Amino acid sequence: MGTDGLRVAVVGATGAVGVEMLRILEERDFPVGELIALSSPRSAGRSIVFRGEDVTLRELSLDALDGVDVSLSAAGASVAQGFVRAASSAGTVCIDKSSAFRMEPDVPLVIPEVNPEALEPGPTIVAVPNCTTIVALMALAPLHRAAGLRSLVISSYQAVSGAGRDGMRELAEQVAKLHDQVEDLGHPDPASLPIGDVFGKTIAFNVLPRIDAFDEVGSTGEEVKSVLESRKILGLPDLDVAATCVRVPVPVGHSVSVLARFTRAISPEEARDLLGAAPGVELRDDPSRDEYPSPLEAAGRDEILVGRVRRAGNHDDALQLFACGDNLRKGAALNGIQIAERLFGV
Amino acid sequence: MGTDGLRVAVVGATGAVGVEMLRILEERDFPVGELIALSSPRSAGRSIVFRGEDVTLRELSLDALDGVDVSLSAAGASVAQGFVRAASSAGTVCIDKSSAFRMEPDVPLVIPEVNPEALEPGPTIVAVPNCTTIVALMALAPLHRAAGLRSLVISSYQAVSGAGRDGMRELAEQVAKLHDQVEDLGHPDPASLPIGDVFGKTIAFNVLPRIDAFDEVGSTGEEVKSVLESRKILGLPDLDVAATCVRVPVPVGHSVSVLARFTRAISPEEARDLLGAAPGVELRDDPSRDEYPSPLEAAGRDEILVGRVRRAGNHDDALQLFACGDNLRKGAALNGIQIAERLFGV
């Protein structure tokens, strides 16, 4: 890094995750010498404010990435597929939050608190895991290190911003339409329920157990990601994972209800001690004071909130817990910037 | 039953479940000779409409139940404790949806499609299970009969009407206050978030993994009910059940994400065949047509909607599924009236 700081590109700078990236770069005083803010052709030419100065949005292209030290990409998989390999060959370190490269054998998939060792070879492409996987593994990794994970059952409660700004807008529009009919929704008229392009069914006042497309055995893309990414990050290729991923009408903040089995007995007290000492985790778990986490409390925060830690049934080797995290921040933007901090010794 | 029909009392006739009871008695043409509508002192004297006629609400008392054939009670546990034993001794069959008598050894706990045999001795008190338990067991009982349940992991997504009209009102008020700030809720100001008496934290745009009070090991009342009631209804006193119960900002319709292990291999295809033939269940499970259930689709309906049936990991003896049901109807009022229909040969 030169004395003038790094040349940093943010790809997808106007999206829900991109906006958080810019905010977090400011908050953490990341050594940005020059910011290259890249967007779709539609937004190019508009300007955004970064550290009090206007920055003009440019259209994403390899030329625009020329000489860039690090690209933080908040774009989707198809956009990432179009530039990441070429940009990294040209010398730009690409930190990519899309699903495009996560399962590539030569690309580390990294949560810095969980598997920082994967950053050792000095990679030129690093993938940021799926937001749900990050929330779950931030809570589980400290327990895994101590007691060895054997199996996981996960049910998620995922915010609409996981589908970006369009998802936020769709929820807002539907809630605006229905908010004065809440008491009538016990007998809804199906014809009057709003349906948008993003979620396929009404998301306001509803929960939808389908995120991403179905595969041939009836799992969704989101569920398959949770399983495969957890195995890769933890280095447990045979980990027994069952996931059900569900969209809920929450703007920001993903939650997971987890049942974890370990290779040895582990008490809730030991688990709480481990979680209380884990970086990036905030324990919110005191039933006597009615203390437990919720996603609205995690929104806008860096920490993953963990609570409801308790023994699963009569099994002394199994725990249940509930974890909540900001899917745009630790679930995406913050995790990417933490990777950049490690790679560039910030 | 006389030729003029039964004398039927509805206790808690103005509450969320009571209103559904009256509606369902009309819908199913239940042989009501005389309706005695009972309420709290606050509502007594007002009138409601039943089958097109005004019925004056009376205050609940043993005198008011004198000569009543069947009492359908939608009141809470403390109210039920005050009258059910005495009324049943005086000859009224009491069908009670509260938690007061569910675990009493002499009181059957009944879902008519699941354990109708428990009604055989002609009981004078019958308890209606918890709404979440009903939704889960309606989906699981057909599979259990075929393959023998061995263990359950349940995470719930429970509607605010589970906390009655006050819960509905609290959600409606909070959504009215917040609905034009959805995009700001990524960075909420905790001081500006509305908090009501029913849920303790903001329920609008949030999920709360705490329903009912915590016990000394950190489980909630709702979770303990799910475990104990499932065992009693299925006659499996040692069934291994782990439950996490979560409130979601849905007006009506409880959902459960379930992982079930059986004593023998059972394929998703076999499970779908069993569920498709099960009374009171509607299979909504065709990934190729993007078909899956959601609670807003279950609201106002009698059937429990079941979908997302699939193998859990690589286990041929374990399935995952998602079920949704109207917590006020099959989860409470309808289940009670179905019990009355069986007891009185309707």
XYZ file of C-alpha atoms in Angstrom:
692
model
C 0.000 0.000 0.000
C 1.389 3.359 -0.978
C 1.391 6.266 1.402
C -1.573 7.659 -0.453
C -3.689 4.617 0.271
C -5.270 2.009 -1.949
C -7.171 2.349 -5.183
C -10.461 0.725 -4.200
C -13.313 -0.141 -6.544
C -16.819 -0.772 -5.279
C -18.804 -2.701 -7.873
C -22.546 -2.268 -7.548
C -22.149 0.905 -5.521
C -25.833 1.871 -5.629
C -27.228 -1.455 -4.438
C -28.234 -2.357 -0.906
C -24.878 -4.030 -0.171
C -22.840 -1.454 -2.130
C -24.233 1.409 -0.069
C -23.233 -0.437 3.108
C -19.747 -1.025 1.683
C -19.241 2.711 1.175
C -20.588 3.456 4.626
C -18.320 0.849 6.260
C -15.225 2.032 4.358
C -15.898 5.447 5.907
C -16.734 4.126 9.368
C -13.598 1.996 9.605
C -11.389 4.639 8.036
C -10.237 2.128 5.439
C -7.181 3.574 3.614
C -8.943 4.522 0.386
C -6.594 6.635 -1.735
C -8.968 6.683 -4.657
C -12.523 5.365 -4.814
C -13.762 4.001 -8.116
C -17.523 3.614 -7.804
C -18.925 1.325 -10.460
C -22.492 0.623 -11.390
C -24.810 -0.530 -14.120
C -25.035 1.628 -17.266
C -28.390 2.889 -15.953
C -26.824 4.610 -12.938
C -23.492 5.618 -14.544
C -22.985 9.382 -14.626
C -24.900 9.982 -11.417
C -22.796 10.808 -8.423
C -22.582 9.583 -4.853
C -20.974 11.168 -1.816
C -17.978 9.469 -0.191
C -16.155 11.143 2.692
C -17.945 14.358 1.924
C -16.903 14.456 -1.718
C -18.847 13.728 -4.860
C -17.761 10.640 -6.748
C -19.157 10.060 -10.230
C -20.470 6.582 -10.881
C -18.813 4.857 -13.824
C -20.002 1.874 -15.780
C -18.310 -1.391 -14.803
C -15.634 -2.459 -17.314
C -12.143 -3.932 -17.233
C -10.789 -0.529 -18.254
C -12.444 1.047 -15.268
C -10.645 -1.491 -13.040
C -7.236 -0.813 -14.562
C -4.688 -0.165 -11.802
C -7.210 -0.885 -9.034
C -5.677 -2.581 -5.976
C -8.839 -4.152 -4.637
C -12.322 -4.612 -6.019
C -15.132 -5.055 -3.503
C -17.988 -6.475 -5.501
C -21.578 -6.295 -4.352
C -22.976 -7.316 -7.738
C -24.765 -10.546 -8.568
C -23.270 -13.746 -9.945
C -23.751 -13.019 -13.631
C -22.034 -9.630 -13.370
C -19.209 -11.148 -11.308
C -18.708 -13.892 -13.856
C -18.162 -11.236 -16.480
C -15.168 -9.510 -14.891
C -13.677 -11.154 -11.791
C -11.307 -13.666 -13.426
C -10.024 -11.114 -15.943
C -9.602 -8.357 -13.375
C -7.712 -10.637 -11.017
C -5.406 -11.726 -13.867
C -4.721 -8.038 -14.476
C -3.599 -7.629 -10.858
C -6.683 -6.519 -8.978
C -7.529 -8.436 -5.815
C -11.213 -9.281 -6.224
C -13.361 -9.771 -3.136
C -16.683 -10.967 -4.426
C -19.911 -11.350 -2.496
C -21.765 -13.158 -5.278
C -22.261 -16.914 -5.454
C -20.263 -17.174 -8.700
C -16.923 -18.353 -7.297
C -17.718 -19.629 -3.824
C -17.379 -23.309 -4.636
C -14.401 -22.932 -7.025
C -11.556 -25.026 -5.604
C -8.965 -22.277 -6.155
C -11.064 -19.559 -4.507
C -11.084 -19.327 -0.716
C -14.484 -18.776 0.885
C -13.774 -16.783 3.998
C -15.289 -15.485 7.194
C -12.255 -13.820 8.809
C -13.239 -14.817 12.361
C -13.861 -18.415 11.285
C -11.274 -19.510 8.697
C -8.653 -16.734 8.320
C -6.067 -19.390 7.443
C -7.711 -19.677 4.017
C -6.304 -16.200 3.228
C -2.698 -17.358 3.780
C -1.654 -18.069 0.183
C -2.373 -14.450 -0.741
C -5.252 -15.191 -3.090
C -6.315 -12.851 -5.888
C -9.954 -13.831 -5.682
C -11.762 -14.324 -2.375
C -15.440 -15.167 -2.120
C -17.726 -13.841 0.591
C -20.134 -16.540 1.797
C -23.884 -16.414 1.628
C -25.382 -14.150 4.295
C -27.248 -16.933 6.097
C -24.129 -19.091 6.221
C -22.165 -16.222 7.760
C -24.735 -15.625 10.506
C -24.933 -19.319 11.367
C -21.189 -20.006 11.298
C -20.255 -16.940 13.340
C -22.325 -18.507 16.123
C -21.225 -22.078 15.503
C -17.496 -21.802 14.815
C -16.495 -21.029 18.419
C -18.439 -24.103 19.544
C -17.040 -26.243 16.726
C -13.466 -25.366 17.674
C -14.123 -26.553 21.212
C -16.357 -29.561 20.714
C -16.317 -30.577 17.025
C -19.515 -30.154 15.002
C -21.171 -33.382 13.965
C -24.482 -32.231 12.472
C -26.642 -29.167 11.948
C -30.340 -28.519 11.477
C -31.014 -24.918 10.419
C -34.260 -23.050 9.812
C -33.797 -19.469 8.689
C -35.771 -16.246 8.976
C -34.332 -14.095 6.166
C -34.855 -10.404 5.517
C -36.155 -9.079 2.209
C -32.987 -7.025 1.660
C -31.315 -10.334 0.882
C -33.017 -9.748 -2.464
C -31.533 -6.238 -2.629
C -33.235 -2.879 -2.935
C -35.968 -4.380 -5.078
C -36.836 -6.730 -2.248
C -37.014 -3.855 0.234
C -39.216 -1.885 -2.151
C -41.567 -4.798 -2.740
C -42.121 -5.268 0.991
C -42.618 -1.521 1.510
C -45.179 -1.292 -1.308
C -47.148 -4.296 -0.128
C -47.167 -3.145 3.488
C -48.343 0.311 2.407
C -51.216 -1.336 0.582
C -52.229 -3.741 3.357
C -51.335 -1.990 6.607
C -54.860 -0.776 7.346
C -56.346 -4.238 6.709
C -54.306 -6.250 9.191
C -57.370 -7.462 11.065
C -59.015 -8.597 7.824
C -56.072 -10.786 6.864
C -57.524 -13.650 8.897
C -59.842 -14.173 5.932
C -57.890 -12.716 3.024
C -59.356 -12.393 -0.422
C -56.638 -14.014 -2.564
C -57.504 -11.778 -5.512
C -56.746 -8.645 -3.503
C -53.314 -9.700 -2.238
C -50.444 -7.845 -3.916
C -47.863 -9.976 -5.712
C -44.570 -8.554 -6.925
C -41.790 -9.631 -9.243
C -39.198 -10.350 -6.585
C -40.885 -12.828 -4.254
C -43.566 -14.392 -6.454
C -46.123 -14.442 -3.633
C -47.200 -11.777 -1.146
C -44.324 -11.225 1.311
C -46.023 -8.597 3.497
C -47.689 -10.269 6.507
C -46.533 -13.650 5.238
C -43.526 -15.984 5.320
C -42.276 -17.775 2.207
C -40.310 -21.025 2.500
C -38.687 -20.640 -0.884
C -35.554 -18.556 -1.549
C -33.955 -19.015 -4.955
C -34.983 -21.755 -7.384
C -35.828 -25.377 -6.609
C -33.476 -28.172 -7.637
C -34.544 -31.626 -8.792
C -34.843 -32.998 -5.238
C -36.913 -30.075 -3.972
C -34.211 -28.106 -2.169
C -33.786 -24.425 -2.960
C -30.618 -22.730 -4.148
C -30.329 -20.952 -0.809
C -30.556 -24.225 1.095
C -27.941 -25.916 -1.084
C -25.611 -22.935 -0.589
C -25.993 -23.144 3.186
C -25.020 -26.799 3.162
C -22.101 -26.670 0.717
C -20.635 -23.411 1.985
C -20.754 -24.494 5.627
C -18.800 -27.622 4.724
C -16.187 -25.686 2.738
C -15.646 -22.955 5.336
C -15.391 -25.374 8.246
C -13.296 -27.852 6.259
C -15.808 -30.608 7.038
C -16.736 -32.049 3.625
C -19.066 -34.636 5.118
C -20.818 -32.438 7.684
C -24.445 -33.525 8.057
C -26.473 -30.348 7.398
C -30.229 -29.964 6.841
C -31.444 -26.452 6.045
C -34.818 -24.840 5.417
C -34.573 -21.234 4.227
C -37.543 -18.942 4.728
C -38.150 -15.329 3.743
C -39.826 -13.174 6.397
C -41.211 -9.607 6.180
C -38.204 -8.047 7.916
C -36.283 -5.313 6.048
C -32.758 -6.058 7.309
C -31.457 -8.811 9.588
C -31.239 -12.546 8.974
C -31.915 -15.007 11.779
C -31.265 -18.716 12.161
C -32.721 -21.286 14.512
C -30.034 -23.943 14.863
C -29.776 -27.386 16.417
C -26.139 -28.496 16.510
C -24.724 -31.837 17.572
C -21.111 -32.159 18.632
C -18.576 -34.949 18.987
C -18.478 -34.485 22.763
C -20.755 -33.219 25.516
C -20.993 -29.428 25.709
C -23.159 -27.595 28.220
C -25.080 -24.372 27.545
C -22.845 -22.703 30.152
C -19.669 -23.705 28.306
C -21.206 -22.583 25.010
C -22.131 -19.198 26.484
C -18.591 -18.741 27.780
C -17.182 -19.525 24.331
C -19.636 -17.227 22.560
C -19.091 -14.435 25.060
C -15.379 -14.479 24.230
C -15.758 -14.831 20.450
C -14.771 -11.826 18.300
C -17.660 -10.444 16.277
C -20.260 -12.167 18.451
C -22.406 -10.505 21.068
C -24.096 -12.826 23.528
C -27.698 -11.798 24.270
C -28.827 -14.664 26.399
C -30.267 -14.139 29.822
C -33.747 -15.657 30.181
C -33.992 -14.346 33.754
C -33.898 -10.818 32.309
C -35.958 -11.730 29.221
C -32.839 -11.143 27.098
C -32.676 -12.735 23.659
C -31.729 -11.484 20.173
C -33.964 -10.262 17.343
C -33.086 -9.140 13.804
C -34.259 -5.542 14.214
C -31.703 -5.249 17.036
C -28.972 -6.650 14.789
C -29.721 -4.274 11.886
C -27.049 -1.627 11.413
C -24.672 -3.431 13.774
C -21.455 -5.315 13.101
C -21.882 -8.087 15.667
C -23.827 -11.287 15.275
C -26.240 -11.494 18.215
C -26.586 -14.966 19.742
C -28.995 -16.226 22.370
C -31.530 -18.913 23.291
C -28.591 -21.269 23.963
C -29.941 -24.420 25.577
C -29.657 -28.175 25.624
C -31.532 -29.933 22.819
C -33.878 -32.427 24.481
C -31.972 -34.795 26.737
C -28.829 -34.814 24.594
C -25.748 -33.589 26.401
C -23.912 -33.342 23.059
C -26.518 -31.149 21.334
C -27.467 -27.488 21.664
C -30.136 -25.213 20.255
C -29.523 -21.519 19.685
C -30.861 -18.506 17.798
C -28.577 -16.025 16.006
C -29.314 -12.732 14.244
C -27.059 -10.637 12.041
C -27.223 -7.719 9.621
C -27.285 -9.493 6.263
C -26.037 -6.411 4.396
C -23.158 -5.735 6.803
C -21.547 -8.826 8.401
C -23.586 -10.937 5.974
C -21.956 -9.203 2.984
C -20.266 -5.767 2.978
C -18.455 -5.851 6.314
C -17.225 -9.405 5.825
C -15.737 -8.374 2.457
C -14.007 -5.331 3.915
C -12.639 -7.386 6.812
C -11.098 -9.708 4.207
C -9.523 -6.705 2.477
C -8.166 -5.459 5.799
C -6.447 -8.788 6.375
C -5.067 -9.087 2.856
C -3.672 -5.543 2.854
C -2.498 -5.513 6.464
C -4.829 -2.674 7.410
C -79.399 -34.339 21.288
C -83.012 -33.277 21.327
C -84.870 -32.503 18.141
C -84.395 -28.815 18.879
C -80.611 -29.104 18.878
C -78.028 -28.570 21.570
C -77.630 -25.835 24.119
C -74.175 -24.548 23.206
C -72.137 -22.053 25.187
C -69.240 -20.156 23.631
C -66.971 -18.828 26.358
C -64.898 -15.837 25.268
C -67.226 -15.088 22.377
C -65.679 -11.718 21.540
C -62.058 -12.893 21.332
C -60.154 -13.843 18.195
C -60.860 -17.562 18.652
C -64.420 -17.019 19.936
C -65.402 -15.091 16.819
C -64.070 -17.963 14.678
C -66.045 -20.454 16.804
C -69.290 -18.618 16.074
C -68.439 -18.377 12.397
C -67.599 -22.090 12.162
C -70.759 -23.145 14.044
C -72.689 -21.282 11.329
C -70.574 -22.561 8.433
C -70.876 -26.203 9.471
C -74.536 -25.892 10.403
C -73.782 -27.267 13.857
C -77.089 -28.179 15.571
C -77.261 -25.215 17.925
C -80.692 -25.124 19.567
C -79.743 -22.260 21.852
C -76.544 -20.224 21.835
C -75.278 -18.903 25.137
C -72.571 -16.351 24.350
C -70.393 -15.634 27.362
C -67.780 -12.987 27.846
C -65.931 -10.915 30.387
C -67.975 -8.492 32.519
C -66.624 -5.683 30.312
C -68.399 -6.972 27.192
C -71.513 -8.399 28.877
C -74.716 -6.682 27.777
C -73.457 -5.998 24.271
C -74.876 -8.171 21.568
C -73.478 -10.216 18.725
C -75.161 -11.624 15.653
C -75.478 -15.391 15.240
C -77.407 -16.867 12.306
C -78.885 -13.459 11.627
C -80.209 -12.962 15.140
C -78.962 -10.793 17.949
C -77.607 -12.660 20.947
C -76.894 -10.719 24.132
C -73.521 -11.426 25.692
C -73.709 -12.639 29.263
C -71.039 -12.701 31.886
C -69.440 -16.117 32.397
C -70.742 -17.888 35.526
C -71.800 -21.385 36.532
C -75.392 -20.205 36.543
C -75.036 -19.092 32.953
C -73.874 -22.620 32.084
C -76.784 -24.327 33.834
C -78.391 -26.842 31.482
C -75.813 -26.262 28.757
C -74.949 -29.407 26.766
C -71.535 -28.313 25.532
C -69.252 -25.442 26.374
C -66.748 -24.403 23.744
C -64.213 -22.340 25.592
C -61.898 -19.884 23.867
C -60.814 -18.216 27.098
C -57.376 -18.347 28.689
C -56.107 -20.777 31.296
C -56.992 -18.746 34.396
C -60.603 -18.292 33.263
C -60.846 -21.975 32.348
C -59.518 -23.011 35.736
C -62.345 -21.053 37.333
C -65.266 -22.938 35.770
C -64.399 -26.041 33.723
C -64.253 -28.662 36.493
C -67.413 -27.370 38.168
C -69.347 -27.049 34.911
C -68.386 -30.554 33.833
C -69.485 -31.937 37.223
C -72.833 -30.223 36.641
C -73.225 -32.104 33.365
C -71.826 -29.771 30.700
C -69.296 -31.269 28.307
C -66.428 -28.779 28.353
C -64.196 -28.469 25.303
C -61.421 -26.157 26.347
C -58.771 -24.563 24.153
C -56.700 -23.203 27.032
C -53.556 -24.823 28.385
C -55.159 -25.372 31.812
C -56.122 -29.047 31.480
C -54.060 -30.335 28.566
C -51.606 -32.332 30.637
C -54.158 -33.587 33.207
C -54.099 -37.399 33.094
C -57.911 -37.675 33.118
C -58.401 -35.137 30.300
C -57.917 -36.287 26.712
C -55.945 -33.940 24.465
C -57.378 -34.444 21.022
C -56.888 -33.675 17.367
C -59.785 -35.618 15.822
C -57.811 -36.627 12.723
C -54.856 -37.773 14.850
C -56.088 -39.457 18.049
C -59.907 -39.787 17.883
C -59.655 -42.929 20.034
C -58.968 -40.654 23.026
C -62.637 -39.575 22.796
C -63.918 -43.131 23.263
C -64.638 -43.102 27.018
C -67.114 -40.230 26.524
C -65.110 -37.657 28.476
C -66.726 -34.624 30.083
C -63.648 -32.424 29.604
C -61.591 -32.447 26.421
C -58.596 -30.197 25.865
C -57.722 -28.650 22.501
C -53.948 -28.723 21.896
C -51.726 -25.731 21.388
C -52.078 -24.242 17.885
C -48.478 -24.991 16.872
C -48.760 -28.593 18.019
C -51.919 -29.042 15.952
C -50.304 -27.697 12.775
C -47.222 -29.873 13.204
C -49.050 -33.068 14.145
C -51.622 -32.785 11.358
C -48.666 -33.036 8.970
C -46.732 -35.624 10.964
C -49.413 -38.066 12.134
C -50.011 -39.648 8.698
C -46.263 -40.243 8.391
C -45.980 -41.516 11.949
C -48.735 -44.080 11.374
C -46.804 -45.439 8.422
C -43.190 -45.234 9.532
C -43.075 -44.527 13.280
C -41.753 -41.185 14.475
C -38.428 -41.352 16.255
C -37.482 -37.668 16.693
C -38.565 -34.164 15.757
C -36.808 -30.839 15.344
C -39.315 -27.985 14.990
C -38.798 -24.276 14.357
C -42.005 -22.272 14.236
C -43.188 -19.087 12.537
C -46.201 -18.055 14.629
C -48.793 -15.409 13.880
C -49.545 -12.546 16.261
C -53.190 -13.651 16.600
C -51.828 -16.476 18.741
C -51.766 -13.693 21.334
C -55.405 -12.842 20.568
C -56.970 -9.608 19.412
C -54.472 -7.603 21.439
C -51.644 -9.193 19.481
C -53.313 -8.349 16.166
C -53.855 -4.766 17.320
C -50.247 -4.374 18.469
C -48.911 -5.498 15.092
C -51.372 -3.231 13.247
C -50.427 -0.183 15.337
C -46.688 -0.750 14.943
C -46.941 -1.335 11.193
C -49.034 1.837 10.827
C -46.283 3.746 12.597
C -43.360 2.230 10.676
C -44.703 1.413 7.224
C -43.306 4.516 5.540
C -39.833 3.952 7.044
C -39.152 0.435 5.785
C -36.002 1.479 3.957
C -34.661 3.202 7.083
C -34.990 0.090 9.200
C -31.562 -1.068 8.077
C -30.225 1.418 10.614
C -33.046 1.728 13.113
C -32.960 4.203 15.949
C -33.787 1.970 18.932
C -35.441 4.877 20.749
C -37.955 5.344 17.933
C -39.077 1.718 17.694
C -42.573 1.120 19.092
C -42.870 -1.401 21.908
C -46.213 -2.711 23.125
C -47.519 -4.633 26.100
C -48.141 -7.912 24.318
C -44.797 -8.781 22.734
C -42.298 -6.856 24.857
C -40.196 -5.908 21.817
C -41.145 -4.474 18.432
C -42.953 -7.197 16.457
C -43.520 -5.202 13.246
C -40.702 -5.888 10.748
C -39.057 -8.202 13.286
C -39.143 -11.796 14.513
C -39.098 -12.659 18.211
C -37.792 -16.050 19.369
C -39.679 -15.932 22.654
C -43.332 -16.932 23.087
C -44.571 -17.209 26.661
C -42.252 -17.121 29.677
C -38.836 -18.736 30.058
C -38.350 -21.701 32.362
C -35.235 -22.397 34.441
C -33.393 -24.137 31.582
C -34.116 -21.393 29.054
C -37.002 -22.987 27.170
C -40.214 -21.018 26.704
C -43.673 -22.088 27.757
C -44.642 -22.471 24.113
C -41.693 -24.754 23.436
C -42.418 -26.929 26.467
C -46.065 -27.221 25.388
C -45.022 -28.348 21.895
C -42.852 -31.096 23.337
C -45.184 -32.402 26.046
C -48.383 -32.169 24.004
C -46.858 -33.927 20.987
C -45.853 -36.828 23.219
C -49.293 -37.080 24.837
C -51.285 -36.872 21.605
C -49.118 -39.392 19.772
C -48.851 -41.669 22.805
C -45.059 -41.527 22.613
C -43.965 -40.452 26.096
C -40.276 -40.612 25.208
C -40.429 -38.934 21.797
C -37.269 -36.909 21.216
C -38.519 -33.387 20.392
C -36.560 -30.135 20.148
C -38.615 -27.002 19.480
C -37.828 -23.333 18.942
C -40.937 -21.129 18.847
C -40.734 -17.778 17.083
C -43.273 -14.997 16.661
C -43.422 -13.443 13.177
C -45.313 -10.353 11.921
C -48.088 -12.383 10.281
C -51.691 -11.703 11.399
C -53.111 -15.226 11.085
C -51.435 -18.512 10.143
C -48.845 -20.516 12.036
C -46.057 -22.315 10.167
C -43.578 -24.987 11.198
C -40.313 -26.094 9.657
C -39.910 -29.717 10.685
C -37.203 -32.338 10.486
C -38.615 -35.750 11.391
C -36.772 -39.035 11.790
C -38.612 -42.319 11.527
C -38.020 -45.903 12.579
C -37.778 -47.021 8.955
C -36.861 -45.538 5.601
C -39.558 -43.335 4.077
C -39.190 -41.539 0.764
C -40.555 -38.089 -0.042
C -42.789 -39.762 -2.639
C -44.327 -42.099 -0.060
C -44.758 -39.177 2.343
C -46.512 -37.123 -0.333
C -48.858 -40.016 -1.081
C -49.719 -40.335 2.600
C -50.234 -36.586 3.044
C -52.285 -36.317 -0.130
C -54.715 -38.897 1.277
C -54.839 -37.510 4.834
C -58.112 -35.859 5.964
C -57.689 -32.206 6.869
C -54.383 -31.930 5.009
C -53.864 -30.272 1.649
C -50.630 -31.122 -0.116
C -49.037 -28.050 -1.757
C -45.803 -29.486 -2.928
C -44.724 -29.271 -6.521
C -41.334 -27.598 -6.914
C -41.574 -27.913 -10.701
C -44.573 -25.547 -10.562
C -43.108 -23.427 -7.744
C -45.841 -24.737 -5.470
C -45.317 -24.558 -1.709
C -47.450 -23.396 1.242
C -47.453 -20.050 3.050
C -49.456 -18.897 6.080
C -51.399 -16.163 4.281
C -52.752 -18.917 2.006
C -53.767 -21.006 5.026
C -55.585 -18.130 6.768
C -59.356 -18.544 6.752
C -59.097 -22.163 5.592
C -59.785 -25.413 7.403
C -56.965 -27.490 5.898
C -53.361 -27.637 7.037
C -51.204 -26.917 3.975
C -48.087 -29.086 3.695
C -45.177 -28.849 1.288
C -41.394 -28.707 0.936
C -41.330 -32.469 1.617
C -37.802 -33.727 0.986
C -35.128 -36.025 2.264
C -33.060 -34.602 5.138
C -29.444 -34.774 4.075
C -28.442 -38.304 3.115
C -30.754 -39.961 5.627
C -33.319 -42.246 4.060
C -35.210 -42.367 7.367
C -35.535 -38.575 7.786
C -37.687 -35.954 6.064
C -37.972 -32.194 6.141
C -41.266 -30.438 5.502
C -43.059 -27.112 5.991
C -46.670 -26.872 7.185
C -49.009 -23.891 7.564
C -52.387 -23.702 9.263
C -54.919 -21.160 10.461
C -54.097 -20.931 14.167
C -57.539 -19.547 15.040
C -59.450 -22.198 13.068
C -57.830 -25.659 12.928
C -55.365 -24.432 15.549
C -58.199 -23.699 17.989
C -61.878 -23.101 17.114
C -62.385 -25.667 14.356
C -60.533 -28.385 16.247
C -62.804 -27.797 19.245
C -65.979 -27.943 17.158
C -64.783 -31.111 15.411
C -64.411 -32.669 18.869
C -67.978 -31.623 19.705
C -69.223 -33.110 16.435
C -67.670 -36.463 17.318
C -68.901 -36.465 20.920
C -72.480 -35.591 19.950
C -72.620 -37.704 16.799
C -73.162 -34.696 14.560
